mmCIF file of C-alpha atoms in Angstrom:
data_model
loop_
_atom_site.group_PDB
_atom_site.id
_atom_site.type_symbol
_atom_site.label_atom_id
_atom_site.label_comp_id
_atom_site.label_asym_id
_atom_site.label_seq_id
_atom_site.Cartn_x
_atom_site.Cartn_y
_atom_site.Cartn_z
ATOM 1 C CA UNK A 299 11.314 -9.645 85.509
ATOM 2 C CA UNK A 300 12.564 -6.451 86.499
ATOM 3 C CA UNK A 301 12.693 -3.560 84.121
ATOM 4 C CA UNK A 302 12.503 -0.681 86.396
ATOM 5 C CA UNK A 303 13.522 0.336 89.479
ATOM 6 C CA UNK A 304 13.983 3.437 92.575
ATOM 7 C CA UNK A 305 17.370 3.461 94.465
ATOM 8 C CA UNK A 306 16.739 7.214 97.179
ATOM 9 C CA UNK A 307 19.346 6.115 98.919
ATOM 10 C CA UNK A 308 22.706 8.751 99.333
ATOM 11 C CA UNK A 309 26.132 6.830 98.436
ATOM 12 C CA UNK A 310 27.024 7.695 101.785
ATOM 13 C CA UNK A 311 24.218 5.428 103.298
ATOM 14 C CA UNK A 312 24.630 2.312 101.021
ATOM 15 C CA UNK A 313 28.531 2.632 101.743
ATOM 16 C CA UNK A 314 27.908 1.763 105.323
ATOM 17 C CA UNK A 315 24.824 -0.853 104.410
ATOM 18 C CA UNK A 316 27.644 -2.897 102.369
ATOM 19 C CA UNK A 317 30.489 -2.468 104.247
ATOM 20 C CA UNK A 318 33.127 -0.512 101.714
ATOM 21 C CA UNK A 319 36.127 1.179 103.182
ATOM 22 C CA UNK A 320 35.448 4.395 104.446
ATOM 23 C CA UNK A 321 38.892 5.115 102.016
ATOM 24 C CA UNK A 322 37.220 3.949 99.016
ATOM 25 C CA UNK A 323 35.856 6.847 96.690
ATOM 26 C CA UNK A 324 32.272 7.260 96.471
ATOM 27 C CA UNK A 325 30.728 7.426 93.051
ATOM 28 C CA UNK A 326 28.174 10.829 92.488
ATOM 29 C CA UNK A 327 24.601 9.824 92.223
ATOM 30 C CA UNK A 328 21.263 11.299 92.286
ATOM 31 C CA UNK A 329 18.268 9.663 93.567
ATOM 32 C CA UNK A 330 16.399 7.791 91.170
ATOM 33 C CA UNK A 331 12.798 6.807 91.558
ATOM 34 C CA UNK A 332 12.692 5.679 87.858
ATOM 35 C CA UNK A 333 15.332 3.548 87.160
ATOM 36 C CA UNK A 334 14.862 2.198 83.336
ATOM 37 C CA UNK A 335 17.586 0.158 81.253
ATOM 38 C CA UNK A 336 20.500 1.977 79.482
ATOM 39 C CA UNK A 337 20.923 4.620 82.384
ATOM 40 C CA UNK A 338 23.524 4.382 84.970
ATOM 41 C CA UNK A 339 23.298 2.193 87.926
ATOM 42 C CA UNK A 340 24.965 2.106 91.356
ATOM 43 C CA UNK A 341 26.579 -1.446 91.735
ATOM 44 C CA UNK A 342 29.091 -3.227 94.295
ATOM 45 C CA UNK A 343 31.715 -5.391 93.352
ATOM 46 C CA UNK A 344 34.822 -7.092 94.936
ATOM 47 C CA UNK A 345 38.051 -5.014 93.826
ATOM 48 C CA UNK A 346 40.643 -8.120 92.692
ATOM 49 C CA UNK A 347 43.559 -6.064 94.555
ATOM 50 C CA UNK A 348 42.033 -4.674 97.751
ATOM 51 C CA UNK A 349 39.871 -7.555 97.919
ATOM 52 C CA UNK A 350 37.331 -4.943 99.434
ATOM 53 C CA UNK A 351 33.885 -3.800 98.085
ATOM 54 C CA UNK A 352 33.561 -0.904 95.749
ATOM 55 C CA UNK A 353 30.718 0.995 94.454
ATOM 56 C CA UNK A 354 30.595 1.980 91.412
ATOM 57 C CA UNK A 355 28.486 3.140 88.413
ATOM 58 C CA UNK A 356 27.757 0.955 85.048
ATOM 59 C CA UNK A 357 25.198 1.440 82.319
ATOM 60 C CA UNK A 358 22.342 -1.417 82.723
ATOM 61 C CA UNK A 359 21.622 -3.526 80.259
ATOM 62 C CA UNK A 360 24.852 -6.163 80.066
ATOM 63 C CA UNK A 361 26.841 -5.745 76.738
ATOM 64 C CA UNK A 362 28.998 -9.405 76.161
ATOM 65 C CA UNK A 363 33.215 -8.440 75.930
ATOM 66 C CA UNK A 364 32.498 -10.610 72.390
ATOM 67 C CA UNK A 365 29.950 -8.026 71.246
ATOM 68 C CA UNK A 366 30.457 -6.189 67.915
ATOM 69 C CA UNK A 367 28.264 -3.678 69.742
ATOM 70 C CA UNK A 368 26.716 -2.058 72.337
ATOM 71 C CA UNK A 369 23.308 -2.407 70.875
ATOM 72 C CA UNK A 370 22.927 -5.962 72.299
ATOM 73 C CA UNK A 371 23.046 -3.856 75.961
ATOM 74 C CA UNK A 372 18.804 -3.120 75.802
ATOM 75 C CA UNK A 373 17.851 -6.253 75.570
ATOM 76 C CA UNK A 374 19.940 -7.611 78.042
ATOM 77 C CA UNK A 375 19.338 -6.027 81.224
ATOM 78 C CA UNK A 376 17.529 -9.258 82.794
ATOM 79 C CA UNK A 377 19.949 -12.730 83.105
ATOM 80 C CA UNK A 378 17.566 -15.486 83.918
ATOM 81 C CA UNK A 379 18.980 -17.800 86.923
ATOM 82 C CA UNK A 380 17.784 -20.534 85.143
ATOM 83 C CA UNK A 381 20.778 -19.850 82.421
ATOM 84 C CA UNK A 382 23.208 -18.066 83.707
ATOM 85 C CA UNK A 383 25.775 -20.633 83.806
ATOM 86 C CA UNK A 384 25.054 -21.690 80.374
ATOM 87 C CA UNK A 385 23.994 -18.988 77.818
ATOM 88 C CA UNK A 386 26.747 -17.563 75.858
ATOM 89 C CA UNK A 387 26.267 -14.041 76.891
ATOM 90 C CA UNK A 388 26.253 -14.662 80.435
ATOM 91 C CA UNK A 389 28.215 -17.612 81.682
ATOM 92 C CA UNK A 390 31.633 -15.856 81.474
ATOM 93 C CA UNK A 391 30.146 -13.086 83.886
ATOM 94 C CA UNK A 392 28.652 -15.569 86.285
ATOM 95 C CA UNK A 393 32.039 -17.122 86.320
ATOM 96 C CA UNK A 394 34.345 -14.280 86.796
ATOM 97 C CA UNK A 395 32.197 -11.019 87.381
ATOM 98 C CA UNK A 396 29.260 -11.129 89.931
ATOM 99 C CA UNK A 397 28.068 -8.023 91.585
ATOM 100 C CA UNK A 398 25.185 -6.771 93.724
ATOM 101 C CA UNK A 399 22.371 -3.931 92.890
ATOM 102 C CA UNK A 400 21.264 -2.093 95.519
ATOM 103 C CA UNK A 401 17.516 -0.694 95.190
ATOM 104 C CA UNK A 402 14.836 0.139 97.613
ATOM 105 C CA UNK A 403 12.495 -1.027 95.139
ATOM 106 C CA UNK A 404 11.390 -2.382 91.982
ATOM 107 C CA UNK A 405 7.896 -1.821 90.107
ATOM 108 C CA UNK A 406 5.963 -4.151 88.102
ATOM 109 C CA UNK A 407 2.636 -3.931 86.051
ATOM 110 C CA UNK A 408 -0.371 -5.531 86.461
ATOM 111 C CA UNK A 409 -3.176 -5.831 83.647
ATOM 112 C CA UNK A 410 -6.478 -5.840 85.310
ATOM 113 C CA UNK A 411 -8.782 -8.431 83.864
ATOM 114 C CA UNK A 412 -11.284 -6.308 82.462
ATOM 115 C CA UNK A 413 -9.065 -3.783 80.849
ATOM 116 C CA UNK A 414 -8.785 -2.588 77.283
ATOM 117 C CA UNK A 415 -6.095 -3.023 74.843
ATOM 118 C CA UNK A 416 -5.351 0.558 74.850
ATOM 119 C CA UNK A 417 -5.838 1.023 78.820
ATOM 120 C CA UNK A 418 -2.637 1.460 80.348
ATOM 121 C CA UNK A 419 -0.766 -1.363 82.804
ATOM 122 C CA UNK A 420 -1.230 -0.425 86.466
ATOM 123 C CA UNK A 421 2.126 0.085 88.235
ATOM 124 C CA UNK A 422 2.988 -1.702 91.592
ATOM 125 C CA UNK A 423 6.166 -0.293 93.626
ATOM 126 C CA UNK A 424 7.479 -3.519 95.587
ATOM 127 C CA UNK A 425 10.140 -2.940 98.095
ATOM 128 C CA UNK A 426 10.969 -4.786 101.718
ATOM 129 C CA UNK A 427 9.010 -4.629 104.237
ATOM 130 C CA UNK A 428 11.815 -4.624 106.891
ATOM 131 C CA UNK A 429 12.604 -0.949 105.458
ATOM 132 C CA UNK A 430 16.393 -2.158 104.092
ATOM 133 C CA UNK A 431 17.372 -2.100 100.479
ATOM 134 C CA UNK A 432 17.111 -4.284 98.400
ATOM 135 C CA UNK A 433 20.054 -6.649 97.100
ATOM 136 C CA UNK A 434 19.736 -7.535 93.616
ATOM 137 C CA UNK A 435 21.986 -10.566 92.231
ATOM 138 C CA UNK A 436 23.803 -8.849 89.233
ATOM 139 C CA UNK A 437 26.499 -9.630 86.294
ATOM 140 C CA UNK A 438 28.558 -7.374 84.843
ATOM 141 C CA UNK A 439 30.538 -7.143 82.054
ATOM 142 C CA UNK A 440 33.419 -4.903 80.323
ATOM 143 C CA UNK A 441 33.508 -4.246 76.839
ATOM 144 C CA UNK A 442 36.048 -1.811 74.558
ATOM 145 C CA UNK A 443 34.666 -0.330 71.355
ATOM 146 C CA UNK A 444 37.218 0.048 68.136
ATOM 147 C CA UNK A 445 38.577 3.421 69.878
ATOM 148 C CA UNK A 446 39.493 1.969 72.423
ATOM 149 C CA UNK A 447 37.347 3.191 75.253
ATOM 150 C CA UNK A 448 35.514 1.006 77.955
ATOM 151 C CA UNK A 449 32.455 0.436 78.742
ATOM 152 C CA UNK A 450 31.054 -1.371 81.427
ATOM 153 C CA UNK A 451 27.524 -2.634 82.404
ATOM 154 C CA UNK A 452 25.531 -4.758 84.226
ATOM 155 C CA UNK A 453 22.380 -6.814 84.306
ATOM 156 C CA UNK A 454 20.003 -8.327 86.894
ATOM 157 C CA UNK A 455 19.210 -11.984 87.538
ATOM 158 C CA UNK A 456 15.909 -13.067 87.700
ATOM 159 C CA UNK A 457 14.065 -16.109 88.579
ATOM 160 C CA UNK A 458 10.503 -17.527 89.410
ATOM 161 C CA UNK A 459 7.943 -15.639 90.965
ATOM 162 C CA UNK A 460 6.719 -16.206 94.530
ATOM 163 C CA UNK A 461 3.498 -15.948 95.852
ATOM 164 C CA UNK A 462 3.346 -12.602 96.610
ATOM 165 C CA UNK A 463 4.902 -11.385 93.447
ATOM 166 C CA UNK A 464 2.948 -13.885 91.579
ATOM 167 C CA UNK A 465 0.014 -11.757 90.584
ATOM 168 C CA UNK A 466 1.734 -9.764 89.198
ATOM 169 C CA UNK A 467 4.450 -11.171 87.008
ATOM 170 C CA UNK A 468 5.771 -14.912 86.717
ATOM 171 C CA UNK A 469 9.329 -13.483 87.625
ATOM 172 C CA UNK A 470 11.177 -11.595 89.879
ATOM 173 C CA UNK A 471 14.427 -9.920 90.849
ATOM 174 C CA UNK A 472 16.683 -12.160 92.826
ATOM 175 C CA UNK A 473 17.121 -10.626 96.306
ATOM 176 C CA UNK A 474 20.039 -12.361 98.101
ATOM 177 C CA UNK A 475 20.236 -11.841 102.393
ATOM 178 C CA UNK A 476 22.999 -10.420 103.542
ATOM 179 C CA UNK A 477 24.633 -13.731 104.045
ATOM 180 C CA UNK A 478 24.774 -14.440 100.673
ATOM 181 C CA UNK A 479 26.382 -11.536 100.016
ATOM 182 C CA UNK A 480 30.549 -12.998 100.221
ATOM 183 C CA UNK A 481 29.842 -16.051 98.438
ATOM 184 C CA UNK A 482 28.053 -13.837 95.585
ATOM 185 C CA UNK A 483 30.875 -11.325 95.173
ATOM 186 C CA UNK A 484 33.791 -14.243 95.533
ATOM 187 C CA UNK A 485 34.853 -13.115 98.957
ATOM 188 C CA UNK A 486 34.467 -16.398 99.866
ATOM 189 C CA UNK A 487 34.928 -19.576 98.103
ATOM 190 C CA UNK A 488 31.651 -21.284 96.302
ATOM 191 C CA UNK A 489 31.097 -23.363 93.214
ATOM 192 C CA UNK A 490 28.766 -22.883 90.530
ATOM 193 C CA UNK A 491 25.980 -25.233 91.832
ATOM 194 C CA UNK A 492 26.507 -23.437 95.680
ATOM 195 C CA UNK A 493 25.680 -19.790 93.817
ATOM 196 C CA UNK A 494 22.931 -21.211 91.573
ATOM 197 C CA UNK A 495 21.450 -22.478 94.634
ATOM 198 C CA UNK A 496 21.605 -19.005 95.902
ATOM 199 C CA UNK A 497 19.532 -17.859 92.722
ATOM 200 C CA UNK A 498 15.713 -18.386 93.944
ATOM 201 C CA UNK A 499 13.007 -16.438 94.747
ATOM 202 C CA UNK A 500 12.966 -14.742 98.314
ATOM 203 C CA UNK A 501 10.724 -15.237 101.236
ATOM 204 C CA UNK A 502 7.263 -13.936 100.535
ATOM 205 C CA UNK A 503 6.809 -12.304 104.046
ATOM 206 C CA UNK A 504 10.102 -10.284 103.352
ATOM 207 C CA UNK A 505 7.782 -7.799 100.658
ATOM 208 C CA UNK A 506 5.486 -4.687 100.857
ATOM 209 C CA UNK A 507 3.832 -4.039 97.596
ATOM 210 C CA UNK A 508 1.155 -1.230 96.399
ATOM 211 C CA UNK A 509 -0.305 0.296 94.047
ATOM 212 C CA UNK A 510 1.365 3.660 92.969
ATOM 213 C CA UNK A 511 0.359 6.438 90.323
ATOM 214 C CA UNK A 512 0.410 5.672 86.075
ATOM 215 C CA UNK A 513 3.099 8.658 85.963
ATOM 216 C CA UNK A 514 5.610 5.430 86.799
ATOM 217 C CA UNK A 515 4.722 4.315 82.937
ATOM 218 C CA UNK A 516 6.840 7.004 81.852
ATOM 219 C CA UNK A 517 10.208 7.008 82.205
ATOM 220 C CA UNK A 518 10.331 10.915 81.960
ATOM 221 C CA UNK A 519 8.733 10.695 85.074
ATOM 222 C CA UNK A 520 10.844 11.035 88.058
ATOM 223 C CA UNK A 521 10.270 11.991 91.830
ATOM 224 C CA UNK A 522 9.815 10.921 95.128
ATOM 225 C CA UNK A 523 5.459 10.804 94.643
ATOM 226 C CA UNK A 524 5.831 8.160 92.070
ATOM 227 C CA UNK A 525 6.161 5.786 95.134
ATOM 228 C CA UNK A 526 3.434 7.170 96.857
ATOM 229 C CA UNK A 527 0.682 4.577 97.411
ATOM 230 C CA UNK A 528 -1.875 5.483 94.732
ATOM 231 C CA UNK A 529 -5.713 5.601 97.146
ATOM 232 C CA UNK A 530 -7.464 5.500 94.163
ATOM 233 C CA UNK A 531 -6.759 1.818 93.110
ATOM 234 C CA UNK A 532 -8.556 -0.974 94.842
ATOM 235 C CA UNK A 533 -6.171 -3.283 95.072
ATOM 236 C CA UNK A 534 -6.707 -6.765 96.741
ATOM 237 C CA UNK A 535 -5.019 -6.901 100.555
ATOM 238 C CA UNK A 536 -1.627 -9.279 99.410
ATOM 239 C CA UNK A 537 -0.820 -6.069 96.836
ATOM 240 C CA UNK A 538 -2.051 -3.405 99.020
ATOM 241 C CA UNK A 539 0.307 -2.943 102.207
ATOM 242 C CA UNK A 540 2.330 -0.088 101.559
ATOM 243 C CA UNK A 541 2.034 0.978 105.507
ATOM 244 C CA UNK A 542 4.158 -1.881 106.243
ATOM 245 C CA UNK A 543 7.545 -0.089 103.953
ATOM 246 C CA UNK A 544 9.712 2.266 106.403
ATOM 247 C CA UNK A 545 13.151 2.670 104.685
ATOM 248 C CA UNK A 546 15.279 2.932 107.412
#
């Protein structure tokens, strides 16, 4: 799954990684090295009238245009791939209103074997090795409350882990290559079983995971160390090899 992630990247950076128009406004973000469900995300989506990328922030956790609510929006900040093109809060989205999530990293939690109920989960950073964000296959969604007013949101697909993430959770964030990319956003033209093909897990080889400090449990928690590889965990060598992450 992915319930937390760390975008450091400047707006000015992922602009040029994704290719927006160098006339298209720039939303105002701050890092984030503790990104947790119901704050506000960077995203990229395919403007209808330009036909050009835009950045842009939504809340995560994806809130259904049918919704009575926004309350719906926690729990649904992971789509699986496996229903995306099915489940009733999700398949209009998939149909109409893809997007992309840049990160440079996601963490997940690993319960050591001989640990206590009360001991808490050790956190894992995993990011690419190649140094480049991450590209996250996203929905998102619009939805207007009784007033009036707009909201809009967005959640991230997920789908089987691979080996390297295995250890550590049976799922993962979909990370689609940069060719992917059109096809994803409906730049270019693809059917629903050429983008759920596009929906599995990525390469092993492309990750670098580590261990990193327990201060990532808390979402209050929020700077540049929490990605620092944490030397006092002995992790085994496949979730150990931070010295192979550069962002660049």
């Amino acid at each position: 799954m992915c319930g937390r992630y760390f975008l450091q990247r400047d707006p000015a950076s992922l602009a040029g990684h994704y290719g927006t128009p160098s006339t298209s406004p720039l939303p105002n973000f701050a890092s984030n090295w503790n990104m947790a469900p119901t704050q506000n995300g960077v995203v990229l989506r395919r403007n209808p009238q330009t036909g050009h990328r835009q950045m842009d922030l939504l809340r995560w956790g994806l809130v259904p245009h049918w919704a009575k609510d926004a309350k719906d929006g926690a729990r649904l900040i992971n789509a699986r791939a496996d229903g995306v093109a099915q489940k009733p809060s999700f398949r209009e989205a998939f149909a109409k209103r893809r997007c992309l999530v840049p990160a440079d990293g996601f963490y997940e939690w690993l319960t050591p074997k001989e640990a206590r109920p009360r001991d808490p989960k050790q956190p894992f950073a995993v990011a690419l090795a190649s140094g480049e964000p991450m590209t996250f296959a996203g929905l998102w969604e619009g939805w207007k409350d009784p007033e009036g007013n707009w909201l809009r949101t967005y959640s991230i697909i997920t789908t089987e882990a691979n080996p390297k993430q295995a250890p550590l959770h049976h799922r993962m964030p979909v990370i689609l290559p940069r060719e992917a990319w059109p096809a994803w956003l409906g730049e270019t033209s693809a059917g629903p079983e050429d983008l759920l093909g596009l929906l599995r897990p990525c390469p092993p080889e492309w990750l670098a995971c580590w261990p990193v400090s327990k201060r990532a449990n808390k979402v209050s928690e929020n700077d540049a160390d929490l990605i620092r590889p944490d030397p006092a965990v002995n992790a085994q060598p496949g979730l150990n090899d931070p010295s192979s992450y550069e962002p660049r």
